[in-house]
Amino acid sequence: MANAPGPTGREAIRLLPRLRENPLTYISWLTRTYGDLVRVPLPRGNQLLLTSRPDLVAQVLVSNQDNYAKARTYQPLTELLGRGLLTNEGDSWTRQRRLVQPMFARRRIDAFAPAMVDAACQAMDRWAELDTGSVVDVAEEMSALTLDVVGRALFSSDLSGEAQRMGPALETVLTAFIKVVRNPLFMLVPNYHRWPTPNRLRARGAETHLRTVVDTLITQRRTEAAGAGDERDLLDMLLAARDDTGRPLAEQQIRDELMTFMLAGHETTANALAWTLLLLSRHPQARDRLEAEVDTVLSGRPATASDASKLEWTSAVLSEGMRLYPPAWMIEREAKAVDELDGVEVPAHSVVATPPYLVHRNPDHWPNPEGFDPERFLPDAVAGRHRFAYLPFGGGRRQCIGGGFAMLESVLLLATIVQRFQLDLVPGHQPETLTAVTLRPANGIPMALRPR
Ligand code: HEM
C-alpha cells in the first residue's frame, strides 16, 4: 500500500520548532505543501496522518470508529478529569455516557436558559456602568461569563461561593497542559506528563484546589438534598442518576464528571463568542443584520429558550465564527489496528489527526474559505454540504455531549450582548491565535463598548 506524501523524518525534526511555535500555521503549511492527506514521521517509528478531507474524517470518527481510540494528547488531562466522559475509554465510558446523556436532553437544556440569560444580563449591567467608549477585553469577559453559566448549570445557588475562584485554577491547569504536550519529550517518554517538573507541580496544586472545591460542593449538596425534590442542576442530576442495576454513581465519578463539564463547557463557548464578536466588528453588514434580527425577535425583552430557533441569523453568525475559529481546533485518534485511508496504509498505533480548523477551510468544500459569510449556515446552504465538512462538536459516538447546551448558550448570550451593546475592536490591535486545549486569543481582544 502507498504512503501518503509528507516530510521525511529529518525534515519533520527540522520542522519541530515550527510546530511548537504555531501548530495552526504548521498544519496549514503541511496541507498546502503535501495535500489533504499528509504523513509526518514521529519518533520511535511512529507516524501522524493529517487529513482535512470530510470523507476520511467520517471514516475515522464514525464508520470505522471502533478501530480508533483517543490519542495520547488527551493523557495529561486525565490527571484532572480522571474517568470523566472526555478522557474515559471502553465499557466504563459507554456506561457513563448512557447515564449522562439524558441530562442533555432538549427539555433539560432549555431549563437552563433563564440562568444563561440572567448571567448575561448581569454582565451587561456591569458594562452599562462604564462610560461609552470604555474598552473591555472580550476574551476575558466571555471567559468569566461562560464560567458563570456553567457554574450555575452545575451547582446553581452554590456559585456565589467557592466556584468563582475556580477560573484561575482552571487556567493554571490548561497552561500546564499545553506546556506538556508541546514538549518534544512528551512524544518520546511514555509518562512524561507525570514527571514532577515545576510546571507539573504548579498544575498539581491547582488540581488539588479544584478537587477540594468540587468535593465540598458535593458534600454540601448531599446534606441539603436529603429528602429534597426537584433536580435543579447537573449536580442534582448526577446525584440522582442510577445505572441499570439501580446503583448510584461513585463519588469519584461524580467529581470527575463535574470537573469535565467545568473544563469542557466553559473555555470552548467563551472562545466561540469572543472570536465571533471580533468577526462582527470587522463585518458591519453582518452585524447590522444581527442587530435587526435581535431587535425584531426580542422587542427589547430578555431572551428565552423559545427565541433561539427564531434567531436564525444569530445562529448562522456563530456557526460561521466556529467554522473560522473552531474552539476544538484539533481532534486526534490513535489506530488500534491497521486501517486504510483512501489507499494509504494506517499502521496500528499511528495518530490520525482530523483538525476541524483545516477541514473547515478545505477549499473543495468551502468557496472563499478564509472569508466570513454566515449565509453558508442558512438552512438551504447547509443542505448540500458533506456532513463532515463542518465538525465543531466532533462526530461519532465521542461527539460533544454539550453541543446543544453550547449552541443554546451562545445564541442567547450573543443576542443579549447585541441587544444592549455594539463592540468595536480597538484600532491597531491584531488578535492572534493560541492553540491551547482550545483555540483562544493569545493577546486578548480589546473592544470599545457603545450602548445601543
Ligand atoms: C462551543 C462549545 C463547545 C465546543 C466547540 C465543543 C467541542 C467538543 C468536541 C469537538 C468534542 C469531541 C472531542 C473528540 O472527539 O476528541 C467534545 C467533547 C465533549 N464535550 Fe464539548 N464542546 C463545547 C461545549 C461543551 C459544553 C457546554 C459541555 C458540557 C456542559 C461539553 C462537554 C463535553 C464532553 C463531556 C465531551 C466528551 C464527550 C465524550 O467523549 O463522551 N462541551 N466537545
GROMACS .gro file of C-alpha atoms and ligand atoms in nm:
model
  495
    1MET     CA    1   0.000   0.000   0.000
    2ALA     CA    2   0.119   0.352  -0.075
    3ASN     CA    3   0.238   0.601   0.183
    4ALA     CA    4   0.082   0.946   0.197
    5PRO     CA    5   0.312   1.230   0.087
    6GLY     CA    6   0.484   1.428   0.360
    7PRO     CA    7   0.816   1.540   0.503
    8THR     CA    8   1.098   1.291   0.564
    9GLY     CA    9   1.196   1.203   0.921
   10ARG     CA   10   1.483   1.451   0.914
   11GLU     CA   11   1.265   1.728   0.772
   12ALA     CA   12   1.000   1.655   1.033
   13ILE     CA   13   1.258   1.703   1.311
   14ARG     CA   14   1.379   2.024   1.149
   15LEU     CA   15   1.017   2.146   1.136
   16LEU     CA   16   0.953   2.072   1.506
   17PRO     CA   17   1.019   2.432   1.621
   18ARG     CA   18   0.756   2.547   1.371
   19LEU     CA   19   0.507   2.303   1.517
   20ARG     CA   20   0.581   2.424   1.869
   21GLU     CA   21   0.564   2.792   1.773
   22ASN     CA   22   0.236   2.780   1.587
   23PRO     CA   23   0.064   2.448   1.516
   24LEU     CA   24  -0.203   2.616   1.301
   25THR     CA   25   0.050   2.765   1.060
   26TYR     CA   26   0.237   2.434   1.058
   27ILE     CA   27  -0.059   2.209   0.979
   28SER     CA   28  -0.188   2.458   0.720
   29TRP     CA   29   0.155   2.461   0.556
   30LEU     CA   30   0.171   2.081   0.555
   31THR     CA   31  -0.167   2.064   0.381
   32ARG     CA   32  -0.077   2.332   0.125
   33THR     CA   33   0.252   2.161   0.052
   34TYR     CA   34   0.160   1.792   0.051
   35GLY     CA   35  -0.218   1.776   0.002
   36ASP     CA   36  -0.522   1.680   0.207
   37LEU     CA   37  -0.375   1.356   0.347
   38VAL     CA   38  -0.023   1.405   0.484
   39ARG     CA   39   0.214   1.165   0.661
   40VAL     CA   40   0.450   1.302   0.924
   41PRO     CA   41   0.706   1.059   1.072
   42LEU     CA   42   0.713   1.065   1.453
   43PRO     CA   43   0.983   0.946   1.695
   44ARG     CA   44   1.014   0.574   1.770
   45GLY     CA   45   0.898   0.466   1.424
   46ASN     CA   46   0.552   0.607   1.472
   47GLN     CA   47   0.363   0.836   1.238
   48LEU     CA   48   0.096   1.100   1.221
   49LEU     CA   49  -0.159   1.114   0.941
   50LEU     CA   50  -0.316   1.454   0.898
   51THR     CA   51  -0.630   1.495   0.693
   52SER     CA   52  -0.870   1.773   0.604
   53ARG     CA   53  -1.100   1.552   0.392
   54PRO     CA   54  -1.456   1.512   0.524
   55ASP     CA   55  -1.492   1.158   0.382
   56LEU     CA   56  -1.179   1.042   0.568
   57VAL     CA   57  -1.289   1.225   0.883
   58ALA     CA   58  -1.618   1.032   0.862
   59GLN     CA   59  -1.428   0.703   0.833
   60VAL     CA   60  -1.212   0.772   1.142
   61LEU     CA   61  -1.481   0.926   1.363
   62VAL     CA   62  -1.785   0.727   1.252
   63SER     CA   63  -1.779   0.433   1.009
   64ASN     CA   64  -1.462   0.273   1.148
   65GLN     CA   65  -1.467   0.437   1.492
   66ASP     CA   66  -1.422   0.101   1.672
   67ASN     CA   67  -1.066   0.099   1.542
   68TYR     CA   68  -0.979   0.440   1.687
   69ALA     CA   69  -0.915   0.538   2.048
   70LYS     CA   70  -0.848   0.886   2.178
   71ALA     CA   71  -0.487   0.982   2.110
   72ARG     CA   72  -0.217   1.023   2.376
   73THR     CA   73  -0.255   1.401   2.368
   74TYR     CA   74  -0.554   1.363   2.599
   75GLN     CA   75  -0.350   1.179   2.864
   76PRO     CA   76  -0.226   1.480   3.065
   77LEU     CA   77  -0.591   1.583   3.110
   78THR     CA   78  -0.669   1.256   3.288
   79GLU     CA   79  -0.470   1.386   3.586
   80LEU     CA   80  -0.756   1.629   3.648
   81LEU     CA   81  -1.051   1.471   3.472
   82GLY     CA   82  -0.987   1.109   3.570
   83ARG     CA   83  -1.260   0.889   3.427
   84GLY     CA   84  -1.484   1.175   3.324
   85LEU     CA   85  -1.652   1.144   2.984
   86LEU     CA   86  -1.391   1.335   2.787
   87THR     CA   87  -1.097   1.118   2.889
   88ASN     CA   88  -1.252   0.781   2.973
   89GLU     CA   89  -1.250   0.486   2.730
   90GLY     CA   90  -1.404   0.141   2.686
   91ASP     CA   91  -1.700  -0.014   2.866
   92SER     CA   92  -1.680   0.222   3.156
   93TRP     CA   93  -1.712   0.519   2.913
   94THR     CA   94  -2.011   0.350   2.742
   95ARG     CA   95  -2.194   0.302   3.072
   96GLN     CA   96  -2.115   0.654   3.180
   97ARG     CA   97  -2.225   0.817   2.854
   98ARG     CA   98  -2.554   0.625   2.870
   99LEU     CA   99  -2.612   0.756   3.222
  100VAL     CA  100  -2.522   1.116   3.148
  101GLN     CA  101  -2.686   1.153   2.804
  102PRO     CA  102  -3.041   1.213   2.937
  103MET     CA  103  -2.910   1.514   3.134
  104PHE     CA  104  -2.850   1.684   2.799
  105ALA     CA  105  -3.197   1.618   2.655
  106ARG     CA  106  -3.354   1.926   2.488
  107ARG     CA  107  -3.606   1.977   2.769
  108ARG     CA  108  -3.333   1.973   3.033
  109ILE     CA  109  -3.109   2.210   2.837
  110ASP     CA  110  -3.394   2.456   2.779
  111ALA     CA  111  -3.448   2.467   3.154
  112PHE     CA  112  -3.103   2.630   3.186
  113ALA     CA  113  -3.197   2.918   2.953
  114PRO     CA  114  -3.311   3.157   3.233
  115ALA     CA  115  -2.979   3.105   3.416
  116MET     CA  116  -2.786   3.170   3.093
  117VAL     CA  117  -2.975   3.492   3.016
  118ASP     CA  118  -2.959   3.604   3.377
  119ALA     CA  119  -2.580   3.566   3.382
  120ALA     CA  120  -2.553   3.762   3.054
  121CYS     CA  121  -2.785   4.040   3.181
  122GLN     CA  122  -2.574   4.077   3.494
  123ALA     CA  123  -2.259   4.113   3.283
  124MET     CA  124  -2.436   4.371   3.063
  125ASP     CA  125  -2.548   4.565   3.370
  126ARG     CA  126  -2.184   4.579   3.474
  127TRP     CA  127  -2.081   4.709   3.131
  128ALA     CA  128  -2.360   4.966   3.148
  129GLU     CA  129  -2.188   5.130   3.443
  130LEU     CA  130  -1.882   5.203   3.225
  131ASP     CA  131  -1.853   5.517   3.012
  132THR     CA  132  -1.929   5.494   2.640
  133GLY     CA  133  -1.609   5.402   2.456
  134SER     CA  134  -1.466   5.211   2.753
  135VAL     CA  135  -1.251   4.919   2.648
  136VAL     CA  136  -1.309   4.565   2.775
  137ASP     CA  137  -1.111   4.253   2.691
  138VAL     CA  138  -1.379   4.042   2.530
  139ALA     CA  139  -1.168   3.726   2.566
  140GLU     CA  140  -1.158   3.768   2.945
  141GLU     CA  141  -1.517   3.886   2.967
  142MET     CA  142  -1.654   3.589   2.774
  143SER     CA  143  -1.445   3.352   2.981
  144ALA     CA  144  -1.588   3.492   3.306
  145LEU     CA  145  -1.941   3.488   3.164
  146THR     CA  146  -1.935   3.128   3.044
  147LEU     CA  147  -1.773   3.015   3.369
  148ASP     CA  148  -2.063   3.183   3.547
  149VAL     CA  149  -2.311   2.999   3.321
  150VAL     CA  150  -2.151   2.658   3.361
  151GLY     CA  151  -2.125   2.715   3.736
  152ARG     CA  152  -2.497   2.797   3.755
  153ALA     CA  153  -2.585   2.495   3.541
  154LEU     CA  154  -2.370   2.262   3.750
  155PHE     CA  155  -2.413   2.396   4.102
  156SER     CA  156  -2.684   2.670   4.081
  157SER     CA  157  -2.702   2.868   4.403
  158ASP     CA  158  -2.362   2.740   4.517
  159LEU     CA  159  -2.189   2.954   4.258
  160SER     CA  160  -2.166   3.264   4.471
  161GLY     CA  161  -1.920   3.079   4.695
  162GLU     CA  162  -1.605   2.891   4.603
  163ALA     CA  163  -1.687   2.811   4.243
  164GLN     CA  164  -1.599   3.163   4.130
  165ARG     CA  165  -1.241   3.108   4.237
  166MET     CA  166  -1.214   2.813   4.002
  167GLY     CA  167  -1.139   3.026   3.695
  168PRO     CA  168  -0.771   3.096   3.776
  169ALA     CA  169  -0.713   2.735   3.886
  170LEU     CA  170  -0.857   2.601   3.560
  171GLU     CA  171  -0.633   2.847   3.376
  172THR     CA  172  -0.323   2.712   3.554
  173VAL     CA  173  -0.414   2.354   3.464
  174LEU     CA  174  -0.473   2.440   3.097
  175THR     CA  175  -0.149   2.635   3.069
  176ALA     CA  176   0.044   2.345   3.222
  177PHE     CA  177  -0.126   2.103   2.980
  178ILE     CA  178  -0.014   2.294   2.676
  179LYS     CA  179   0.344   2.314   2.802
  180VAL     CA  180   0.349   1.937   2.841
  181VAL     CA  181   0.206   1.841   2.502
  182ARG     CA  182   0.431   2.089   2.320
  183ASN     CA  183   0.745   1.947   2.483
  184PRO     CA  184   0.926   1.705   2.247
  185LEU     CA  185   0.984   1.474   2.547
  186PHE     CA  186   0.609   1.415   2.557
  187MET     CA  187   0.634   1.221   2.230
  188LEU     CA  188   0.944   1.031   2.340
  189VAL     CA  189   0.881   0.937   2.703
  190PRO     CA  190   0.565   0.739   2.791
  191ASN     CA  191   0.485   0.903   3.126
  192TYR     CA  192   0.649   1.239   3.074
  193HIS     CA  193   0.329   1.423   3.174
  194ARG     CA  194   0.368   1.283   3.529
  195TRP     CA  195   0.728   1.396   3.581
  196PRO     CA  196   0.747   1.633   3.880
  197THR     CA  197   0.863   1.933   3.675
  198PRO     CA  198   0.785   2.281   3.818
  199ASN     CA  199   0.510   2.300   3.558
  200ARG     CA  200   0.356   1.973   3.677
  201LEU     CA  201   0.381   2.075   4.043
  202ARG     CA  202   0.201   2.402   3.970
  203ALA     CA  203  -0.072   2.213   3.789
  204ARG     CA  204  -0.098   1.963   4.074
  205GLY     CA  205  -0.157   2.244   4.322
  206ALA     CA  206  -0.437   2.385   4.105
  207GLU     CA  207  -0.586   2.037   4.055
  208THR     CA  208  -0.594   1.976   4.430
  209HIS     CA  209  -0.766   2.310   4.482
  210LEU     CA  210  -1.029   2.230   4.218
  211ARG     CA  211  -1.093   1.885   4.363
  212THR     CA  212  -1.135   2.024   4.713
  213VAL     CA  213  -1.387   2.282   4.594
  214VAL     CA  214  -1.589   2.027   4.399
  215ASP     CA  215  -1.581   1.778   4.688
  216THR     CA  216  -1.710   2.043   4.926
  217LEU     CA  217  -1.994   2.128   4.687
  218ILE     CA  218  -2.089   1.761   4.656
  219THR     CA  219  -2.085   1.708   5.031
  220GLN     CA  220  -2.291   2.021   5.095
  221ARG     CA  221  -2.544   1.916   4.837
  222ARG     CA  222  -2.575   1.564   4.976
  223THR     CA  223  -2.663   1.712   5.315
  224GLU     CA  224  -2.914   1.962   5.171
  225ALA     CA  225  -3.061   1.717   4.926
  226ALA     CA  226  -3.166   1.457   5.178
  227GLY     CA  227  -3.539   1.441   5.109
  228ALA     CA  228  -3.532   1.732   4.859
  229GLY     CA  229  -3.748   1.710   4.547
  230ASP     CA  230  -3.664   1.863   4.207
  231GLU     CA  231  -3.335   1.832   4.023
  232ARG     CA  232  -3.216   2.189   3.992
  233ASP     CA  233  -2.886   2.141   3.815
  234LEU     CA  234  -2.636   1.890   3.677
  235LEU     CA  235  -2.504   1.809   4.024
  236ASP     CA  236  -2.854   1.708   4.139
  237MET     CA  237  -2.893   1.501   3.823
  238LEU     CA  238  -2.559   1.324   3.877
  239LEU     CA  239  -2.653   1.250   4.238
  240ALA     CA  240  -2.989   1.111   4.130
  241ALA     CA  241  -2.852   0.903   3.838
  242ARG     CA  242  -2.878   0.523   3.868
  243ASP     CA  243  -2.720   0.258   3.646
  244ASP     CA  244  -2.900  -0.049   3.505
  245THR     CA  245  -2.865  -0.226   3.839
  246GLY     CA  246  -3.006   0.071   4.031
  247ARG     CA  247  -2.670   0.177   4.176
  248PRO     CA  248  -2.578   0.545   4.217
  249LEU     CA  249  -2.257   0.690   4.072
  250ALA     CA  250  -1.939   0.656   4.276
  251GLU     CA  251  -1.821   0.974   4.449
  252GLN     CA  252  -1.507   0.981   4.235
  253GLN     CA  253  -1.710   0.951   3.915
  254ILE     CA  254  -1.936   1.241   4.012
  255ARG     CA  255  -1.634   1.456   4.083
  256ASP     CA  256  -1.462   1.361   3.753
  257GLU     CA  257  -1.777   1.438   3.560
  258LEU     CA  258  -1.829   1.778   3.725
  259MET     CA  259  -1.468   1.867   3.658
  260THR     CA  260  -1.507   1.759   3.295
  261PHE     CA  261  -1.818   1.971   3.238
  262MET     CA  262  -1.645   2.264   3.403
  263LEU     CA  263  -1.341   2.236   3.178
  264ALA     CA  264  -1.504   2.121   2.853
  265GLY     CA  265  -1.802   2.351   2.886
  266HIS     CA  266  -1.654   2.688   2.965
  267GLU     CA  267  -1.350   2.780   2.755
  268THR     CA  268  -1.494   2.637   2.436
  269THR     CA  269  -1.809   2.852   2.445
  270ALA     CA  270  -1.613   3.155   2.564
  271ASN     CA  271  -1.383   3.133   2.264
  272ALA     CA  272  -1.669   3.082   2.020
  273LEU     CA  273  -1.826   3.406   2.147
  274ALA     CA  274  -1.505   3.607   2.163
  275TRP     CA  275  -1.398   3.522   1.806
  276THR     CA  276  -1.750   3.585   1.679
  277LEU     CA  277  -1.762   3.931   1.838
  278LEU     CA  278  -1.428   4.007   1.673
  279LEU     CA  279  -1.554   3.895   1.331
  280LEU     CA  280  -1.871   4.101   1.372
  281SER     CA  281  -1.673   4.418   1.438
  282ARG     CA  282  -1.490   4.354   1.109
  283HIS     CA  283  -1.812   4.287   0.917
  284PRO     CA  284  -2.058   4.568   0.991
  285GLN     CA  285  -2.319   4.445   0.741
  286ALA     CA  286  -2.347   4.109   0.916
  287ARG     CA  287  -2.366   4.297   1.246
  288ASP     CA  288  -2.643   4.531   1.120
  289ARG     CA  289  -2.845   4.227   1.014
  290LEU     CA  290  -2.781   4.065   1.352
  291GLU     CA  291  -2.897   4.374   1.545
  292ALA     CA  292  -3.210   4.395   1.327
  293GLU     CA  293  -3.292   4.027   1.393
  294VAL     CA  294  -3.235   4.052   1.768
  295ASP     CA  295  -3.445   4.370   1.794
  296THR     CA  296  -3.732   4.215   1.594
  297VAL     CA  297  -3.737   3.879   1.773
  298LEU     CA  298  -3.684   4.009   2.128
  299SER     CA  299  -3.856   4.353   2.108
  300GLY     CA  300  -3.642   4.470   2.398
  301ARG     CA  301  -3.732   4.187   2.642
  302PRO     CA  302  -3.488   3.928   2.780
  303ALA     CA  303  -3.430   3.627   2.551
  304THR     CA  304  -3.588   3.289   2.632
  305ALA     CA  305  -3.524   2.933   2.515
  306SER     CA  306  -3.807   2.953   2.264
  307ASP     CA  307  -3.644   3.254   2.092
  308ALA     CA  308  -3.338   3.050   1.996
  309SER     CA  309  -3.497   2.883   1.693
  310LYS     CA  310  -3.618   3.224   1.567
  311LEU     CA  311  -3.272   3.376   1.593
  312GLU     CA  312  -3.165   3.217   1.263
  313TRP     CA  313  -2.905   3.477   1.162
  314THR     CA  314  -2.761   3.486   1.515
  315SER     CA  315  -2.711   3.113   1.499
  316ALA     CA  316  -2.561   3.132   1.145
  317VAL     CA  317  -2.318   3.403   1.261
  318LEU     CA  318  -2.200   3.183   1.548
  319SER     CA  319  -2.165   2.877   1.326
  320GLU     CA  320  -1.956   3.078   1.080
  321GLY     CA  321  -1.748   3.209   1.371
  322MET     CA  322  -1.683   2.850   1.481
  323ARG     CA  323  -1.602   2.749   1.123
  324LEU     CA  324  -1.318   3.001   1.105
  325TYR     CA  325  -1.215   2.966   1.470
  326PRO     CA  326  -1.327   2.620   1.587
  327PRO     CA  327  -1.279   2.618   1.968
  328ALA     CA  328  -1.186   2.248   1.948
  329TRP     CA  329  -0.934   2.314   1.671
  330MET     CA  330  -0.783   1.962   1.680
  331ILE     CA  331  -0.929   1.612   1.712
  332GLU     CA  332  -0.684   1.322   1.733
  333ARG     CA  333  -0.722   0.948   1.739
  334GLU     CA  334  -0.486   0.651   1.764
  335ALA     CA  335  -0.539   0.349   1.539
  336LYS     CA  336  -0.580   0.028   1.740
  337ALA     CA  337  -0.516  -0.196   1.438
  338VAL     CA  338  -0.411  -0.142   1.080
  339ASP     CA  339  -0.655   0.051   0.858
  340GLU     CA  340  -0.656   0.211   0.516
  341LEU     CA  341  -0.745   0.568   0.425
  342ASP     CA  342  -0.804   0.608   0.052
  343GLY     CA  343  -0.537   0.350  -0.037
  344VAL     CA  344  -0.290   0.476   0.223
  345GLU     CA  345  -0.189   0.238   0.500
  346VAL     CA  346  -0.263   0.339   0.858
  347PRO     CA  347  -0.039   0.114   1.071
  348ALA     CA  348  -0.152   0.024   1.424
  349HIS     CA  349  -0.065   0.297   1.679
  350SER     CA  350  -0.050   0.574   1.417
  351VAL     CA  351  -0.203   0.900   1.523
  352VAL     CA  352  -0.473   1.027   1.287
  353ALA     CA  353  -0.544   1.398   1.316
  354THR     CA  354  -0.868   1.539   1.178
  355PRO     CA  355  -0.841   1.906   1.278
  356PRO     CA  356  -1.169   2.096   1.241
  357TYR     CA  357  -0.953   2.404   1.174
  358LEU     CA  358  -0.827   2.253   0.847
  359VAL     CA  359  -1.146   2.073   0.747
  360HIS     CA  360  -1.341   2.398   0.789
  361ARG     CA  361  -1.105   2.572   0.548
  362ASN     CA  362  -1.086   2.296   0.287
  363PRO     CA  363  -1.136   2.484  -0.045
  364ASP     CA  364  -1.301   2.180  -0.207
  365HIS     CA  365  -1.592   2.221   0.034
  366TRP     CA  366  -1.585   2.589   0.124
  367PRO     CA  367  -1.568   2.851  -0.151
  368ASN     CA  368  -1.366   3.152  -0.033
  369PRO     CA  369  -1.265   2.955   0.278
  370GLU     CA  370  -1.099   3.246   0.459
  371GLY     CA  371  -1.398   3.479   0.410
  372PHE     CA  372  -1.663   3.543   0.677
  373ASP     CA  373  -2.004   3.461   0.531
  374PRO     CA  374  -2.280   3.348   0.771
  375GLU     CA  375  -2.509   3.283   0.470
  376ARG     CA  376  -2.331   2.948   0.447
  377PHE     CA  377  -2.524   2.839   0.755
  378LEU     CA  378  -2.874   2.936   0.647
  379PRO     CA  379  -3.079   2.616   0.606
  380ASP     CA  380  -3.071   2.596   0.221
  381ALA     CA  381  -2.694   2.633   0.207
  382VAL     CA  382  -2.635   2.364   0.471
  383ALA     CA  383  -2.843   2.105   0.286
  384GLY     CA  384  -2.592   2.040   0.003
  385ARG     CA  385  -2.279   2.007   0.212
  386HIS     CA  386  -2.087   1.695   0.325
  387ARG     CA  387  -2.193   1.619   0.682
  388PHE     CA  388  -1.829   1.622   0.797
  389ALA     CA  389  -1.721   1.940   0.618
  390TYR     CA  390  -1.822   2.107   0.945
  391LEU     CA  391  -1.750   1.944   1.280
  392PRO     CA  392  -1.712   2.196   1.562
  393PHE     CA  393  -1.857   1.938   1.801
  394GLY     CA  394  -1.672   1.636   1.658
  395GLY     CA  395  -1.857   1.328   1.536
  396GLY     CA  396  -1.941   0.965   1.604
  397ARG     CA  397  -2.005   0.830   1.950
  398ARG     CA  398  -1.745   1.059   2.110
  399GLN     CA  399  -1.906   1.374   1.978
  400CYS     CA  400  -1.964   1.659   2.220
  401ILE     CA  401  -2.239   1.582   2.469
  402GLY     CA  402  -2.278   1.954   2.537
  403GLY     CA  403  -2.331   2.068   2.175
  404GLY     CA  404  -2.699   2.153   2.226
  405PHE     CA  405  -2.622   2.329   2.553
  406ALA     CA  406  -2.338   2.525   2.390
  407MET     CA  407  -2.545   2.637   2.091
  408LEU     CA  408  -2.837   2.749   2.309
  409GLU     CA  409  -2.600   2.926   2.543
  410SER     CA  410  -2.402   3.105   2.275
  411VAL     CA  411  -2.714   3.215   2.081
  412LEU     CA  412  -2.879   3.354   2.397
  413LEU     CA  413  -2.559   3.521   2.519
  414LEU     CA  414  -2.478   3.678   2.183
  415ALA     CA  415  -2.836   3.802   2.142
  416THR     CA  416  -2.827   3.955   2.492
  417ILE     CA  417  -2.496   4.129   2.422
  418VAL     CA  418  -2.606   4.262   2.082
  419GLN     CA  419  -2.936   4.380   2.226
  420ARG     CA  420  -2.751   4.617   2.460
  421PHE     CA  421  -2.409   4.695   2.308
  422GLN     CA  422  -2.214   4.743   1.990
  423LEU     CA  423  -1.850   4.640   2.021
  424ASP     CA  424  -1.557   4.753   1.808
  425LEU     CA  425  -1.204   4.619   1.808
  426VAL     CA  426  -0.957   4.878   1.933
  427PRO     CA  427  -0.789   5.014   1.616
  428GLY     CA  428  -0.439   4.879   1.556
  429HIS     CA  429  -0.482   4.569   1.775
  430GLN     CA  430  -0.415   4.243   1.590
  431PRO     CA  431  -0.561   3.948   1.784
  432GLU     CA  432  -0.351   3.636   1.747
  433THR     CA  433  -0.442   3.272   1.795
  434LEU     CA  434  -0.310   3.049   2.070
  435THR     CA  435  -0.362   2.677   2.033
  436ALA     CA  436  -0.412   2.568   2.391
  437VAL     CA  437  -0.665   2.290   2.456
  438THR     CA  438  -0.898   2.525   2.273
  439LEU     CA  439  -0.827   2.787   2.008
  440ARG     CA  440  -0.809   3.102   2.215
  441PRO     CA  441  -0.694   3.460   2.162
  442ALA     CA  442  -0.324   3.490   2.253
  443ASN     CA  443  -0.316   3.861   2.321
  444GLY     CA  444  -0.672   3.942   2.417
  445ILE     CA  445  -0.949   4.105   2.213
  446PRO     CA  446  -0.982   4.463   2.344
  447MET     CA  447  -1.307   4.617   2.224
  448ALA     CA  448  -1.471   4.953   2.278
  449LEU     CA  449  -1.827   4.948   2.411
  450ARG     CA  450  -2.110   5.159   2.276
  451PRO     CA  451  -2.454   5.120   2.434
  452ARG     CA  452  -2.729   5.079   2.174
  453HEM     C1  453  -1.876   2.586   2.163
  453HEM     C2  454  -1.867   2.500   2.262
  453HEM     C3  455  -1.812   2.359   2.253
  453HEM     C4  456  -1.734   2.301   2.157
  453HEM     C5  457  -1.681   2.364   2.028
  453HEM     C6  458  -1.710   2.164   2.198
  453HEM     C7  459  -1.639   2.072   2.123
  453HEM     C8  460  -1.622   1.939   2.158
  453HEM     C9  461  -1.560   1.839   2.074
  453HEM    C10  462  -1.503   1.861   1.935
  453HEM    C11  463  -1.564   1.721   2.141
  453HEM    C12  464  -1.513   1.586   2.091
  453HEM    C13  465  -1.367   1.566   2.116
  453HEM    C14  466  -1.315   1.440   2.049
  453HEM     O1  467  -1.386   1.371   1.978
  453HEM     O2  468  -1.197   1.409   2.069
  453HEM    C15  469  -1.626   1.747   2.270
  453HEM    C16  470  -1.646   1.652   2.368
  453HEM    C17  471  -1.708   1.679   2.487
  453HEM     N1  472  -1.766   1.797   2.526
  453HEM    FE1  473  -1.778   1.966   2.420
  453HEM     N2  474  -1.771   2.144   2.319
  453HEM    C18  475  -1.837   2.258   2.356
  453HEM    C19  476  -1.914   2.278   2.470
  453HEM    C20  477  -1.936   2.185   2.565
  453HEM    C21  478  -2.021   2.202   2.681
  453HEM    C22  479  -2.103   2.328   2.710
  453HEM    C23  480  -2.012   2.088   2.756
  453HEM    C24  481  -2.078   2.050   2.885
  453HEM    C25  482  -2.150   2.125   2.962
  453HEM    C26  483  -1.922   1.998   2.684
  453HEM    C27  484  -1.887   1.872   2.728
  453HEM    C28  485  -1.818   1.780   2.653
  453HEM    C29  486  -1.790   1.644   2.698
  453HEM    C30  487  -1.830   1.585   2.832
  453HEM    C31  488  -1.722   1.581   2.594
  453HEM    C32  489  -1.675   1.436   2.590
  453HEM    C33  490  -1.784   1.351   2.533
  453HEM    C34  491  -1.749   1.203   2.525
  453HEM     O3  492  -1.638   1.168   2.483
  453HEM     O4  493  -1.838   1.123   2.559
  453HEM     N3  494  -1.880   2.060   2.570
  453HEM     N4  495  -1.662   1.880   2.277
   0.00000   0.00000   0.00000
